[in-house]
Amino acid sequence: MSIDTPELTRLETLPTEILHAVVDHLPVWEIKNLSCASKRLRQACLSILFRHVKFEFSQAGIERLNDLLKSNVCGHIASFTYEITELLKTDFDRFRSDILTPDSHVDQAKDLYDAGYEADEFHSYMAIYKTVHGICREQRSIVDEDADLILSSVFCALPLLQEVRLSFCKVLEDDGWLLTPDMVIENEFYKHHLQVVSSAIQRARSAGIAIHTISLLHFELPFYDSWEESNLGPLSESLRQLLKNVKVLRVRGVSERVLELLSHCAFDLHQLDMCGVVAPEKVIKDFFETNKKSIRSIGFHDVGILGILGLNRLYSKTPLSASMLCRMLGVPQSTLCRAADCGCLLWRKEGWRLMFGDDCSQLSTGTSTKRKYDELQRAGL
């Protein structure tokens, strides 16, 4: 008995190189649909669908990393996003007696009700307690058992890995309950995650994996009444280890204090990209100046210069322009600056890239490959 084989479509009869070129020009959602059409088309789509992957610091994320090691897509991954969350304190006696007592919960619930919220719009005390306790127990299990060290094995298994993105996330959406500030292990959780990732990158490089790009997304330092540099020493050292031998640094949505911290140490960076940042001119200038000697290009989009207006001390935000950046760096206004893609934009070129030196032609941006990276990230793939 013979089994009929479906007739190949015209697209499937194309040479592999041409098929890849066609797929590379399709929107992400069309690539996903196309990958379901046949085995050959799926194979052609894999290199794009799995070019960028995202995993989170959680038990489910660790399990997915184990599954990744057993899969056949490791050879396609070039960009890896690791979503890292705050680490919660383990003192739950203090949670009940000091952080959120039953009495304070009743007072907050009453305030919300008086403000017009319905009773079913806020959670019961035990629901909050169980949620926080469950998250904390899961986190401590991962840290105590060194489960997140699997990153080292994962990075070593990704031969095409070039970029590691660290996305800093809130562990609790507290809806006004104000749990997070008192429950989070400040600075220590940054140090833990940065050390784990740094170790994984160093081990991968030893195995010949050319990781040259680091992206820091939504990285914010905790607020202090007074700036105490000594408290941030371990964190500064962790950042220094993370950015060692990195050629491209991208920051998006980071706080001005992170820029200040990054300005304390010069790296041999060739490319700096900044997006969604608002900070005083001095902070931004120092950030760029620190690595001015090695920098060949600076990309920027949605960057605001923070200033103070008049005696009423109202804050103003001036969009960073190419001429302002040239003035900050003391370079000629004629320095090459061109429109460039930014990872937060879907189709538009609203970013800018300032080019320096004789090697500027080697740092072209806006290629279809980079755009596809960014489309996949926004699509949540």
XYZ file of C-alpha atoms in Angstrom:
381
model
C 0.000 0.000 0.000
C 1.355 3.394 -0.943
C 0.853 6.633 0.938
C 0.205 9.702 -1.156
C 2.708 12.496 -0.585
C 1.267 16.020 -0.780
C 2.477 17.961 -3.776
C 5.121 20.536 -2.933
C 4.105 24.166 -3.231
C 6.110 26.529 -5.428
C 7.640 28.069 -2.329
C 8.885 24.691 -1.116
C 10.639 24.015 -4.422
C 12.861 27.096 -4.075
C 16.551 26.646 -3.234
C 17.260 26.904 0.501
C 19.155 30.211 0.221
C 16.292 31.878 -1.656
C 13.718 30.407 0.719
C 15.592 31.880 3.698
C 15.734 35.263 1.974
C 11.968 35.201 1.396
C 11.241 34.252 5.008
C 13.569 36.960 6.297
C 11.396 39.650 4.686
C 8.105 38.424 6.160
C 6.459 39.885 9.283
C 6.786 37.715 12.362
C 3.137 36.631 12.463
C 3.352 35.421 8.853
C 6.519 33.470 9.633
C 4.716 31.713 12.493
C 1.851 30.767 10.170
C 4.219 29.672 7.420
C 6.146 27.424 9.816
C 2.984 25.333 10.299
C 2.542 24.634 6.578
C 5.108 21.869 6.125
C 8.237 20.320 7.584
C 10.558 21.995 5.072
C 9.017 25.422 5.561
C 9.217 25.022 9.323
C 12.888 24.183 9.016
C 13.393 27.347 6.978
C 11.565 29.408 9.621
C 13.340 27.974 12.667
C 16.437 30.134 12.305
C 14.288 33.269 12.599
C 11.616 32.099 15.037
C 14.276 30.994 17.512
C 16.882 33.649 16.813
C 15.769 35.412 19.968
C 14.452 33.598 23.056
C 13.264 34.751 26.469
C 13.336 32.991 29.832
C 12.462 34.143 33.339
C 13.922 33.581 36.790
C 11.331 31.149 38.148
C 10.844 27.436 38.610
C 8.930 27.304 35.331
C 11.746 29.227 33.636
C 14.360 26.783 34.937
C 12.303 23.866 33.627
C 12.052 25.534 30.217
C 15.834 25.975 30.175
C 16.221 22.249 30.782
C 13.824 21.591 27.902
C 15.842 23.951 25.688
C 18.998 21.917 26.279
C 17.171 18.832 24.981
C 15.749 20.580 21.904
C 17.032 20.981 18.348
C 16.808 24.790 18.228
C 19.974 25.669 20.178
C 21.908 26.175 16.964
C 19.615 29.027 15.883
C 19.670 31.238 18.994
C 21.679 34.457 18.721
C 19.967 36.640 21.339
C 18.940 35.536 24.841
C 16.722 37.562 27.199
C 16.793 36.685 30.888
C 13.983 38.246 32.929
C 15.271 38.664 36.461
C 13.097 39.600 39.401
C 13.672 41.022 42.833
C 14.439 38.525 45.591
C 12.080 38.632 48.560
C 13.082 38.452 52.205
C 12.226 35.286 54.086
C 11.159 36.800 57.425
C 7.418 36.183 57.380
C 7.022 36.846 61.104
C 8.061 40.385 60.262
C 5.626 40.399 57.347
C 2.697 39.826 59.715
C 3.959 42.035 62.535
C 5.517 44.951 60.677
C 5.274 45.031 56.861
C 1.579 44.325 56.339
C -0.285 43.617 59.557
C -3.916 42.466 59.510
C -4.939 45.818 61.015
C -3.078 47.839 58.372
C -4.645 45.654 55.672
C -8.100 46.499 56.999
C -7.236 50.213 57.043
C -5.958 50.102 53.452
C -9.009 48.157 52.287
C -11.271 50.710 53.969
C -9.411 53.577 52.258
C -9.832 51.891 48.874
C -13.514 51.269 49.517
C -14.020 54.906 50.544
C -12.232 55.943 47.343
C -14.880 54.167 45.254
C -13.369 50.718 44.750
C -15.622 47.686 45.031
C -14.911 45.077 47.688
C -14.029 42.441 45.080
C -11.330 44.707 43.584
C -8.832 44.092 46.393
C -7.502 40.834 47.761
C -7.978 39.240 51.139
C -5.130 39.299 53.626
C -4.494 35.553 53.355
C -4.512 35.705 49.545
C -1.722 38.299 49.682
C 0.180 36.368 52.341
C -0.011 33.060 50.446
C 1.091 34.716 47.193
C 4.135 36.360 48.772
C 5.022 33.220 50.728
C 4.781 31.044 47.609
C 6.986 33.344 45.528
C 9.574 33.595 48.283
C 9.697 29.823 48.813
C 10.184 29.263 45.069
C 12.948 31.874 44.854
C 14.823 30.498 47.848
C 14.607 26.996 46.392
C 16.219 28.197 43.155
C 18.983 30.131 44.938
C 19.730 27.552 47.649
C 19.888 24.685 45.147
C 21.885 26.738 42.579
C 19.235 25.865 40.006
C 19.819 29.081 38.050
C 23.431 28.052 37.395
C 21.972 26.058 34.512
C 22.516 29.277 32.533
C 26.173 28.295 32.152
C 25.248 25.022 30.455
C 22.640 26.776 28.307
C 24.991 29.499 27.047
C 27.646 26.903 26.217
C 25.045 25.035 24.137
C 24.244 28.078 21.959
C 27.021 28.303 19.328
C 25.586 31.436 17.653
C 24.855 33.375 20.850
C 26.001 36.990 20.526
C 23.718 39.036 22.766
C 22.488 38.634 26.349
C 19.628 40.887 27.451
C 18.870 41.374 31.140
C 15.324 42.552 31.752
C 14.757 43.683 35.345
C 11.190 43.067 36.544
C 9.123 43.678 39.657
C 8.369 40.457 41.480
C 5.089 41.774 42.893
C 2.354 43.782 41.264
C 1.191 45.102 44.610
C -1.748 47.235 43.430
C -1.033 49.909 46.007
C -0.381 47.563 48.919
C 3.211 48.816 49.110
C 4.701 45.416 49.850
C 7.728 45.543 47.607
C 9.975 48.188 49.251
C 10.019 46.378 52.602
C 10.073 42.853 51.219
C 12.906 43.105 48.688
C 16.548 42.249 49.410
C 18.003 45.461 47.974
C 21.307 45.373 46.044
C 21.858 41.718 46.988
C 19.374 40.466 44.401
C 21.063 42.548 41.701
C 24.432 41.162 42.727
C 23.191 37.563 42.727
C 21.658 37.712 39.249
C 24.585 39.647 37.741
C 27.094 37.166 39.141
C 25.143 34.183 37.790
C 24.902 35.720 34.310
C 28.542 36.910 34.331
C 29.737 33.430 35.247
C 27.624 31.898 32.465
C 29.003 34.359 29.899
C 32.613 33.757 30.942
C 32.180 29.998 30.750
C 30.559 30.266 27.311
C 33.405 32.445 26.048
C 35.881 29.855 27.286
C 33.991 27.377 25.106
C 34.375 29.662 22.075
C 30.966 31.393 22.159
C 31.406 34.995 20.949
C 29.083 36.937 23.278
C 29.860 40.594 22.597
C 26.594 42.460 23.334
C 24.879 43.161 26.663
C 21.495 44.891 26.981
C 20.239 46.276 30.298
C 16.465 46.807 30.262
C 14.474 48.695 32.931
C 17.334 48.552 35.439
C 16.623 50.851 38.397
C 18.528 51.280 41.633
C 16.612 51.636 44.916
C 16.033 55.150 46.234
C 18.281 56.513 48.966
C 17.881 59.714 50.941
C 21.610 60.259 50.593
C 23.938 58.848 47.961
C 26.339 56.393 49.594
C 28.889 55.071 47.120
C 30.241 52.485 49.585
C 26.896 50.663 49.621
C 27.059 50.173 45.852
C 30.618 48.859 45.733
C 29.681 45.159 45.340
C 27.053 46.018 42.725
C 29.563 48.145 40.809
C 32.025 45.241 40.806
C 29.304 42.863 39.573
C 28.536 45.226 36.684
C 32.230 45.490 35.874
C 32.487 41.713 35.628
C 29.336 41.538 33.497
C 30.618 44.093 30.983
C 34.154 42.764 30.797
C 35.174 42.205 27.146
C 31.793 43.475 25.902
C 31.870 45.525 22.687
C 28.227 46.653 22.480
C 26.210 47.972 25.432
C 22.517 48.805 25.078
C 20.499 50.436 27.868
C 16.742 50.951 27.749
C 14.542 52.422 30.456
C 17.341 52.511 33.046
C 17.494 55.058 35.867
C 19.993 57.904 36.012
C 21.714 56.245 38.993
C 22.469 53.222 36.841
C 24.118 55.544 34.302
C 26.131 57.104 37.130
C 27.260 53.680 38.270
C 28.234 52.679 34.721
C 30.241 55.903 34.410
C 32.595 54.872 37.220
C 34.518 52.393 35.088
C 35.689 52.559 31.473
C 35.181 49.531 29.255
C 36.540 48.828 25.798
C 33.114 49.459 24.261
C 32.750 50.065 20.523
C 29.026 50.815 20.476
C 26.670 52.442 22.990
C 22.891 52.474 22.473
C 20.434 54.323 24.718
C 16.624 54.354 24.629
C 13.842 55.529 26.922
C 16.160 57.338 29.335
C 15.669 60.652 31.144
C 18.591 62.114 33.103
C 20.453 65.393 33.718
C 22.897 66.426 30.997
C 25.932 65.833 33.216
C 24.899 62.226 33.896
C 24.411 61.451 30.203
C 27.600 63.278 29.239
C 29.670 61.416 31.842
C 28.179 58.106 30.679
C 29.302 58.750 27.097
C 32.594 60.431 28.046
C 33.773 57.478 30.137
C 34.122 55.290 27.031
C 34.757 58.029 24.483
C 38.218 56.749 23.536
C 36.998 53.355 22.341
C 33.507 54.261 21.079
C 32.868 54.100 17.335
C 29.132 54.795 17.360
C 26.386 56.012 19.696
C 22.728 55.202 19.057
C 19.923 57.067 20.801
C 16.127 57.231 20.750
C 13.629 58.810 23.145
C 16.393 60.202 25.367
C 15.497 63.263 27.434
C 17.810 65.811 29.045
C 16.406 66.699 32.458
C 16.584 70.339 33.513
C 15.061 72.749 36.024
C 13.008 75.747 34.917
C 13.202 79.025 36.835
C 12.620 79.730 40.506
C 9.637 77.397 40.767
C 12.086 74.528 40.076
C 9.779 72.713 37.675
C 11.491 69.939 35.743
C 11.796 70.134 31.966
C 12.727 67.430 29.473
C 14.578 68.316 26.275
C 14.906 65.572 23.625
C 18.527 64.668 22.955
C 19.578 65.675 19.435
C 22.637 64.944 17.330
C 23.894 68.520 17.711
C 23.535 68.337 21.509
C 25.424 65.053 21.596
C 28.207 66.471 19.425
C 28.489 69.424 21.812
C 28.606 67.126 24.853
C 31.415 65.055 23.354
C 33.300 67.984 21.841
C 33.199 66.583 18.306
C 32.482 68.541 15.081
C 28.828 69.162 14.231
C 29.598 67.600 10.845
C 30.108 64.173 12.474
C 28.113 61.584 10.536
C 24.676 60.981 12.056
C 21.979 58.946 10.359
C 18.536 57.518 11.028
C 18.616 54.125 12.679
C 16.324 51.407 13.980
C 15.595 51.085 17.678
C 14.474 47.878 19.371
C 11.317 49.513 20.730
C 10.031 50.467 17.261
C 8.199 48.079 14.968
C 8.731 49.566 11.510
C 9.842 53.199 11.860
C 13.385 54.539 11.886
C 13.049 57.167 14.600
C 16.373 56.543 16.305
C 19.694 58.124 15.414
C 23.263 56.883 15.281
C 26.329 59.096 15.598
C 29.356 57.579 13.872
C 33.017 58.121 14.775
C 36.349 57.189 13.224
C 37.363 55.279 10.130
C 35.477 52.138 11.123
C 32.002 53.712 11.097
C 31.029 51.900 7.913
C 31.437 48.587 9.746
C 28.809 49.525 12.326
C 25.828 49.881 10.035
C 22.428 49.465 11.659
C 18.918 48.788 10.486
C 19.622 45.461 8.816
C 16.768 43.077 8.286
C 18.380 40.693 10.776
C 18.363 43.221 13.614
C 14.832 44.338 12.762
C 13.715 40.711 12.911
C 15.348 40.353 16.350
C 13.323 43.288 17.601
C 10.063 42.129 15.996
C 10.431 38.757 17.691
C 11.111 40.398 21.042
C 7.995 42.583 20.810
C 5.946 39.593 19.700
C 6.962 37.824 22.901
C 8.718 34.958 21.175
